[in-house]
Coordinates of C-alpha atoms in Angstrom, one line a residue:
M41 CA 0.0 0.0 0.1
R42 CA 1.0 3.6 -0.4
T43 CA 2.8 5.9 2.1
G44 CA 1.4 9.3 3.0
W45 CA 4.2 11.1 0.7
Q46 CA 3.2 8.9 -2.2
K47 CA -0.5 9.7 -1.8
R48 CA 0.5 13.2 -1.8
Y49 CA 2.7 12.9 -4.9
C50 CA -0.1 10.8 -6.6
F51 CA -2.7 13.5 -6.0
R52 CA -0.5 16.2 -7.5
G53 CA -0.1 13.8 -10.5
L54 CA -3.8 13.3 -10.7
L55 CA -4.2 17.0 -10.8
V56 CA -1.7 17.6 -13.6
F57 CA -3.4 15.0 -15.5
L58 CA -6.8 16.4 -14.9
L59 CA -5.8 19.7 -16.2
L60 CA -4.2 18.2 -19.4
K61 CA -7.5 16.1 -20.0
T62 CA -10.5 17.7 -18.3
E63 CA -12.8 15.5 -20.0
E64 CA -12.0 12.8 -17.7
S65 CA -12.8 12.5 -13.9
A66 CA -10.9 10.3 -11.4
S67 CA -13.4 7.8 -11.1
Q68 CA -13.1 6.9 -14.9
M69 CA -9.2 6.8 -14.9
I70 CA -9.3 2.8 -14.1
T71 CA -11.2 2.5 -17.4
G72 CA -8.7 1.8 -20.2
T73 CA -6.2 -0.6 -21.8
W74 CA -3.3 -2.0 -19.3
K75 CA -0.2 -4.0 -20.5
G76 CA 2.5 -5.6 -18.5
Q77 CA 2.7 -9.0 -16.7
I78 CA 0.8 -11.2 -14.2
N79 CA 2.8 -14.0 -12.7
K80 CA 5.5 -13.3 -15.2
K81 CA 3.0 -13.8 -18.2
K82 CA 2.4 -11.1 -20.8
V83 CA -1.0 -9.7 -20.2
E84 CA -3.0 -7.1 -22.0
L85 CA -6.0 -5.8 -19.8
K86 CA -9.1 -3.9 -20.8
I87 CA -10.9 -2.7 -17.9
I88 CA -14.3 -0.9 -18.0
Q89 CA -15.9 0.7 -14.9
K90 CA -19.7 0.6 -14.0
G91 CA -20.2 2.3 -10.6
D92 CA -17.9 0.2 -8.2
S93 CA -17.9 -2.9 -10.7
L94 CA -15.5 -3.7 -13.1
F95 CA -16.0 -5.5 -16.5
G96 CA -13.7 -6.2 -19.5
T97 CA -11.3 -8.7 -20.9
S98 CA -7.6 -10.2 -20.3
Y99 CA -5.4 -11.6 -22.9
Y100 CA -2.5 -13.6 -21.7
Y101 CA -0.3 -14.0 -24.9
E102 CA 2.9 -15.3 -26.4
S103 CA 2.2 -13.2 -29.6
I104 CA -0.8 -11.7 -31.5
N105 CA -1.7 -15.0 -32.8
T106 CA -1.1 -17.0 -29.7
Y107 CA -3.2 -16.3 -26.8
R108 CA -5.8 -17.1 -24.2
R109 CA -8.6 -14.6 -23.7
Y110 CA -10.9 -14.4 -20.4
S111 CA -13.8 -12.2 -19.8
I112 CA -13.2 -10.4 -16.5
K113 CA -15.2 -9.1 -13.7
G114 CA -14.2 -7.2 -10.5
Y115 CA -14.5 -4.0 -8.2
F116 CA -12.8 -0.9 -7.8
D117 CA -12.8 1.1 -4.1
G118 CA -12.6 4.7 -5.1
R119 CA -11.7 5.4 -1.3
T120 CA -8.6 3.3 -1.3
N121 CA -7.9 2.8 -4.9
E122 CA -7.9 -1.1 -4.3
T123 CA -8.6 -2.9 -7.5
I124 CA -9.8 -6.5 -7.5
W125 CA -10.6 -8.7 -10.7
W126 CA -10.5 -12.1 -11.8
D127 CA -10.6 -14.2 -15.1
D128 CA -14.1 -15.3 -15.2
Q129 CA -14.7 -17.3 -18.3
L130 CA -12.3 -18.6 -21.0
I131 CA -14.0 -17.2 -24.3
D132 CA -11.1 -17.7 -26.9
E133 CA -7.9 -19.4 -27.3
K134 CA -5.6 -19.0 -30.4
K135 CA -2.6 -21.6 -30.7
G136 CA -1.1 -20.1 -33.8
K137 CA 1.4 -22.3 -35.6
L138 CA 2.8 -23.4 -32.3
A139 CA 1.3 -25.2 -29.2
L140 CA 0.3 -22.6 -26.8
G141 CA 2.1 -22.8 -23.5
S142 CA 1.3 -21.7 -20.0
P143 CA 0.1 -18.2 -20.5
G144 CA -3.6 -18.0 -19.3
K145 CA -3.7 -21.8 -18.7
V146 CA -4.8 -21.0 -15.0
P147 CA -7.2 -18.2 -14.4
Y148 CA -6.3 -15.7 -11.5
L149 CA -7.7 -13.4 -9.0
S150 CA -5.6 -10.1 -8.9
N151 CA -5.7 -7.6 -6.1
A152 CA -3.7 -4.4 -7.0
D153 CA -3.3 -0.8 -6.0
F154 CA -4.1 1.9 -8.6
N155 CA -1.2 4.4 -8.4
C156 CA 0.1 7.3 -10.6
P157 CA 3.8 7.7 -9.8
G158 CA 4.0 10.9 -11.9
S159 CA 4.4 12.2 -15.5
G160 CA 0.9 11.0 -16.3
K161 CA 1.9 7.4 -15.7
M162 CA -0.7 5.0 -14.1
I163 CA 0.2 1.6 -12.8
L164 CA -1.5 -1.3 -11.1
E165 CA 0.9 -3.1 -8.5
G166 CA -0.3 -6.1 -6.6
K167 CA -0.5 -10.0 -6.3
A168 CA -2.1 -12.6 -8.3
S169 CA -3.7 -15.8 -6.6
L170 CA -5.8 -18.7 -7.5
I171 CA -9.3 -17.8 -7.8
N172 CA -10.6 -20.2 -5.3
D173 CA -7.6 -20.0 -2.8
R174 CA -6.7 -16.4 -2.4
D175 CA -3.9 -17.2 0.1
N176 CA -2.1 -19.1 -2.6
I177 CA -0.1 -16.2 -4.2
K178 CA 1.3 -17.2 -7.6
G179 CA 3.3 -14.1 -8.6
A180 CA 3.2 -10.3 -8.9
V181 CA 0.9 -7.9 -10.9
D182 CA 2.6 -5.1 -12.8
L183 CA 0.5 -3.2 -15.4
V184 CA 0.9 0.1 -16.8
K185 CA -2.0 1.9 -18.5
T186 CA -1.6 2.5 -22.3
G187 CA -3.2 4.3 -25.0
N188 CA -3.2 1.6 -27.8
S189 CA -4.1 -2.2 -27.8
I190 CA -2.6 -5.0 -29.4
F191 CA -5.7 -7.2 -29.6
K192 CA -9.0 -5.5 -30.8
D193 CA -12.5 -6.5 -29.7
E194 CA -15.9 -5.3 -28.4
W195 CA -14.4 -3.1 -25.5
D196 CA -12.5 -0.7 -27.7
F197 CA -15.7 1.2 -28.5
I198 CA -16.4 1.5 -24.7
I199 CA -12.8 2.6 -24.0
D200 CA -12.5 5.2 -26.8
N201 CA -16.0 6.5 -26.3
Y202 CA -16.2 6.3 -22.4
T203 CA -16.3 10.1 -21.6
E204 CA -18.6 10.8 -24.5
G205 CA -21.6 8.5 -23.5
A206 CA -20.2 4.9 -23.7
N207 CA -20.2 4.8 -19.9
D208 CA -23.9 4.4 -19.9
P209 CA -24.5 1.1 -17.9
T210 CA -27.0 -0.2 -20.3
I211 CA -24.5 -0.1 -23.2
I212 CA -21.8 -1.6 -20.9
D213 CA -24.2 -4.6 -20.0
S214 CA -24.9 -5.3 -23.8
V215 CA -21.3 -5.4 -24.8
A216 CA -20.5 -7.6 -21.6
A217 CA -23.1 -10.0 -22.8
I218 CA -21.7 -10.1 -26.3
A219 CA -17.9 -10.1 -25.0
S220 CA -18.6 -13.1 -22.7
S221 CA -19.8 -15.4 -25.6
P222 CA -17.3 -17.9 -26.8
A223 CA -15.6 -16.9 -30.1
P224 CA -17.3 -18.9 -33.0
V225 CA -15.0 -21.4 -34.9
P226 CA -14.0 -19.7 -38.1
V227 CA -15.5 -21.5 -41.3
N228 CA -11.9 -22.2 -42.6
E229 CA -10.9 -24.0 -39.6
I230 CA -13.9 -26.4 -39.5
M231 CA -12.4 -30.0 -39.9
I232 CA -14.2 -32.1 -42.5
T233 CA -13.1 -35.6 -42.4
K234 CA -12.5 -37.8 -45.5
P235 CA -14.8 -40.8 -45.7
T236 CA -13.2 -44.3 -45.2
E237 CA -13.1 -47.0 -48.1
M238 CA -16.2 -48.9 -46.5
Q239 CA -18.2 -45.4 -46.5
K240 CA -17.2 -44.9 -50.2
R241 CA -18.7 -48.1 -51.1
D242 CA -21.8 -47.8 -49.2
D243 CA -22.5 -44.0 -49.9
P244 CA -24.5 -43.5 -53.1
V245 CA -24.0 -39.9 -52.9
F246 CA -20.3 -40.2 -53.0
N247 CA -20.4 -43.0 -55.8
V248 CA -22.2 -40.2 -58.0
R249 CA -20.1 -37.2 -57.2
K250 CA -16.7 -39.3 -57.5
R251 CA -14.8 -36.9 -55.1
E252 CA -13.9 -36.2 -51.5
L253 CA -14.5 -33.2 -49.6
S254 CA -11.5 -31.5 -48.2
T255 CA -10.6 -28.6 -46.0
A256 CA -9.5 -26.6 -49.0
D257 CA -13.3 -26.9 -50.4
P258 CA -15.4 -26.1 -47.4
F259 CA -19.0 -24.9 -47.3
K260 CA -18.9 -21.2 -46.8
P261 CA -22.2 -19.6 -45.7
A262 CA -23.5 -16.3 -47.1
P263 CA -22.8 -13.4 -44.7
S264 CA -26.3 -13.1 -44.1
M265 CA -26.5 -16.6 -42.7
L266 CA -23.7 -16.2 -40.0
P267 CA -25.1 -16.2 -36.6
V268 CA -25.6 -12.9 -34.9
P269 CA -25.0 -13.0 -31.2
I270 CA -28.0 -11.8 -29.2
P271 CA -27.3 -10.3 -25.8
E272 CA -28.8 -11.9 -22.7
T273 CA -31.6 -9.9 -20.9
I274 CA -29.7 -8.2 -17.9
Q275 CA -31.8 -7.8 -14.8
T276 CA -31.6 -4.5 -12.9
I277 CA -30.9 -4.6 -9.3
E278 CA -34.8 -3.5 -8.8
E279 CA -36.1 -6.4 -10.9
K280 CA -33.9 -8.9 -8.9
F281 CA -35.3 -7.5 -5.7
V282 CA -38.9 -8.0 -6.8
K283 CA -38.4 -11.4 -8.4
R284 CA -36.5 -13.1 -5.8
E285 CA -37.9 -14.9 -2.6
K286 CA -37.2 -13.1 0.5
I287 CA -36.0 -15.4 3.1
F288 CA -36.4 -14.0 6.8
A289 CA -33.1 -14.1 8.8
V290 CA -33.5 -12.3 12.1
E291 CA -35.7 -9.6 13.8
I292 CA -34.0 -6.7 15.7
P293 CA -35.4 -4.4 18.2
V294 CA -35.0 -0.8 17.6
I295 CA -34.8 1.9 20.3
G296 CA -32.7 5.1 20.8
D297 CA -31.8 7.8 18.0
S298 CA -30.1 5.5 15.1
I299 CA -29.1 1.9 14.3
E300 CA -25.7 1.2 12.9
L301 CA -25.3 -1.7 10.5
R302 CA -22.0 -3.4 9.5
F303 CA -21.5 -5.6 6.6
Y304 CA -18.6 -7.9 6.1
D305 CA -18.0 -11.0 3.7
N306 CA -18.6 -14.0 5.9
A307 CA -16.1 -16.1 4.1
E308 CA -13.3 -15.7 1.7
I309 CA -13.2 -12.4 -0.1
D310 CA -14.2 -13.1 -3.5
G311 CA -15.9 -10.1 -4.9
D312 CA -19.4 -10.3 -3.4
S313 CA -21.5 -7.0 -3.9
I314 CA -24.9 -6.3 -2.5
S315 CA -27.7 -3.7 -2.5
L316 CA -30.0 -2.9 0.4
F317 CA -33.8 -2.1 0.2
L318 CA -35.8 -0.7 3.1
N319 CA -39.3 -1.0 2.8
N320 CA -39.2 -1.6 -0.8
R321 CA -37.0 1.3 -1.5
M322 CA -33.2 0.8 -2.5
I323 CA -31.2 2.8 0.0
F324 CA -27.9 1.7 -0.8
Q325 CA -26.2 -0.3 -3.7
H326 CA -22.7 -1.7 -5.0
I327 CA -21.7 -2.4 -1.3
F328 CA -18.4 -4.4 -1.9
L329 CA -18.1 -6.8 1.1
K330 CA -14.6 -7.0 2.4
A331 CA -12.8 -8.2 5.6
S332 CA -13.4 -4.4 7.0
P333 CA -17.0 -3.5 7.5
Y334 CA -19.1 -1.5 5.3
I335 CA -21.0 0.9 7.8
I336 CA -24.4 2.6 7.5
K337 CA -26.6 4.5 9.9
I338 CA -30.3 4.8 9.7
A339 CA -32.2 7.3 12.0
V340 CA -34.8 5.8 14.1
S341 CA -37.2 8.6 13.6
E342 CA -37.5 7.8 9.6
L343 CA -38.4 4.1 10.5
N344 CA -41.9 2.6 10.8
E345 CA -43.4 0.7 13.3
T346 CA -42.2 -2.4 11.6
N347 CA -39.7 -2.4 8.7
E348 CA -38.1 -4.8 6.3
L349 CA -34.5 -4.5 5.3
V350 CA -33.7 -6.6 2.4
M351 CA -30.2 -7.8 1.2
V352 CA -30.1 -8.4 -2.5
A353 CA -26.8 -10.0 -4.3
E354 CA -25.8 -8.0 -7.1
N355 CA -23.4 -10.9 -8.0
L356 CA -22.2 -14.2 -6.4
G357 CA -18.8 -13.6 -6.3
S358 CA -16.3 -16.2 -7.5
I359 CA -17.4 -18.6 -4.8
P360 CA -21.3 -18.8 -4.7
P361 CA -23.5 -18.1 -2.7
N362 CA -23.4 -14.3 -1.8
T363 CA -22.8 -14.4 2.1
S364 CA -22.6 -11.6 4.5
Y365 CA -21.8 -11.2 8.2
M366 CA -24.1 -8.5 9.7
L367 CA -23.5 -6.6 13.0
A368 CA -26.3 -4.5 14.2
I369 CA -25.6 -1.9 17.0
V370 CA -28.7 -0.7 18.8
N371 CA -28.5 1.4 21.8
N372 CA -25.0 -0.1 22.4
I373 CA -26.4 -3.6 22.3
R374 CA -25.1 -5.9 19.4
Y375 CA -26.9 -8.2 17.4
E376 CA -25.4 -10.7 14.9
A377 CA -26.9 -12.1 11.6
M378 CA -25.5 -14.5 8.9
L379 CA -27.0 -13.5 5.7
K380 CA -27.1 -15.4 2.4
S381 CA -28.4 -14.4 -1.2
T382 CA -28.6 -16.5 -4.3
E383 CA -30.0 -15.8 -7.7
E384 CA -33.4 -17.2 -6.5
T385 CA -33.5 -15.7 -2.8
S386 CA -32.5 -12.5 -0.8
A387 CA -32.1 -12.1 2.9
S388 CA -34.7 -10.5 4.8
I389 CA -34.2 -8.6 8.3
R390 CA -37.0 -7.3 10.3
L391 CA -36.6 -4.1 12.2
V392 CA -39.3 -3.3 15.0
K393 CA -39.7 -0.5 17.1
K394 CA -39.8 -1.2 20.7

């Protein structure tokens, strides 16, 4: 993590950068193309920020024709500049003329600090671990933000136009749905096997045509026949709140002036994020669950006699389900609850004035 003087230096560097490029804000600067190494493997990373969430793609490569590509998901904490992302789904693999080695063979979870050491340079430095075993550190994360990309894909439009409207959540969700689909096999790479001698004798079509199909003569569909990816429907957090079953967890008596709620990740820190609804109204969203608490306070005077607080999972992290440890402090009395949310259920807490 950074020392005090590094933070001040970073802040001055940010001011210079903002003066030179006023159309970008600090919250948008994590968005872009990053190059460097993860566990000594060459990587090009494209990060797109939507609120506290991160989307994009990672390329582990040996050359432009030899790589593995993953869709990524993650979170960015604007207060601490902590950046967490993980390789979510392998969507493309190119072996080129030679066999593809180890780059990208194992997906990683990366935890890095977003720093700007000066001269407009922005870096991500941290550690990479196994997705299901965060304590198993595999190597260092060392990435530098750059203005160009080796690999062209769907995210380039978002990055190039982020400050001109492409940061719209609907657009980002649509591109994420398309970009996470596995790449189709090119027509010229479809393998057509030759018939055996037995098949030749028994196949009347072959006997009439008197020739074999080969990879040099594949069937090539017209452009209008090629499949067009259809983005999956992305549910809003409000739709998730309405559709999911609410499972009652605990009742908490409320007295005094205010109630303090602290939310922690109940297990391994794996990217869980939640929203909170009070009496059918969303009051907080994009709460990133970590080992340190996310603290909110609710004035008792604003509560009804009986109230329903619902925790809705925005995602399930890398290790489902989404689990949260909640500590409620009411008039110096502590109440604890283990809350669980899935794609079908949400956790419900009842707050009752006494």
